[in-house]
């Protein structure tokens, strides 16, 4: 049973560029949440998608946007990248209220 | 603004001893409480969840919840070097129609088990 898969695993981008991260949820899971984890910090909630709509959003600017597809997979888009966007981006999927995390995408902005 | 507080450590515990990790949360409406273990460079791994006051045991791990004091703890018995990691406390609220809101995490406690 495949767990949560994220791609790519690592990414290097230049300030001002745009990036798209992808997530495939665990089989049977219909809800996808995204988190940003800076070095030495706990994960910070970005937003959650359910039934192809953003159900809840954390305290992140509009540069962060997302999408959920009919097969429940999801994308996280970040526009106008800043150095401070460098972090581990985690996707978590759930059905009901148990969360499973993917292995993450390490984004470095230079 | 929901907040979860943890002592960042490091917490150093001898092998075979009991490691005690603590967490407090600010939102009295929180209903679900989780402990995740995170090894350096890896993603969080769920080790315990607890939803009602009292203790919940799973192998060497015991989670304790006190909603009146807004306090959650994790005990690790017979600590092993492989338990050395960062332990993240997280809370959230359940939706009445099913599902739950996003997790609010603490910054984590770095645990070191000394052989």
PDB file of N, CA, C and O in Angstrom, chain A residues 17 19-20 35 80 89:
ATOM      1  N   UNK A  17      11.421  33.375  -8.786  1.00  0.00           N
ATOM      2  CA  UNK A  17      10.840  32.323  -9.617  1.00  0.00           C
ATOM      3  C   UNK A  17       9.589  31.739  -8.968  1.00  0.00           C
ATOM      4  O   UNK A  17       9.221  32.072  -7.830  1.00  0.00           O
ATOM      5  N   UNK A  19       7.403  27.988  -8.215  1.00  0.00           N
ATOM      6  CA  UNK A  19       7.654  26.557  -8.046  1.00  0.00           C
ATOM      7  C   UNK A  19       6.329  25.824  -7.831  1.00  0.00           C
ATOM      8  O   UNK A  19       5.368  26.386  -7.272  1.00  0.00           O
ATOM      9  N   UNK A  20       6.279  24.589  -8.307  1.00  0.00           N
ATOM     10  CA  UNK A  20       5.114  23.721  -8.098  1.00  0.00           C
ATOM     11  C   UNK A  20       5.570  22.412  -7.476  1.00  0.00           C
ATOM     12  O   UNK A  20       6.472  21.750  -7.994  1.00  0.00           O
ATOM     13  N   UNK A  35       2.278  21.652   4.660  1.00  0.00           N
ATOM     14  CA  UNK A  35       2.972  22.287   5.761  1.00  0.00           C
ATOM     15  C   UNK A  35       4.346  22.751   5.294  1.00  0.00           C
ATOM     16  O   UNK A  35       4.962  22.124   4.432  1.00  0.00           O
ATOM     17  N   UNK A  80       6.818  34.159  -6.882  1.00  0.00           N
ATOM     18  CA  UNK A  80       7.722  35.211  -6.405  1.00  0.00           C
ATOM     19  C   UNK A  80       8.530  34.750  -5.202  1.00  0.00           C
ATOM     20  O   UNK A  80       8.489  35.356  -4.124  1.00  0.00           O
ATOM     21  N   UNK A  89       8.938  21.163   2.618  1.00  0.00           N
ATOM     22  CA  UNK A  89       7.494  21.245   2.410  1.00  0.00           C
ATOM     23  C   UNK A  89       6.908  19.843   2.518  1.00  0.00           C
ATOM     24  O   UNK A  89       7.282  18.930   1.787  1.00  0.00           O
TER      25      UNK A  89
END
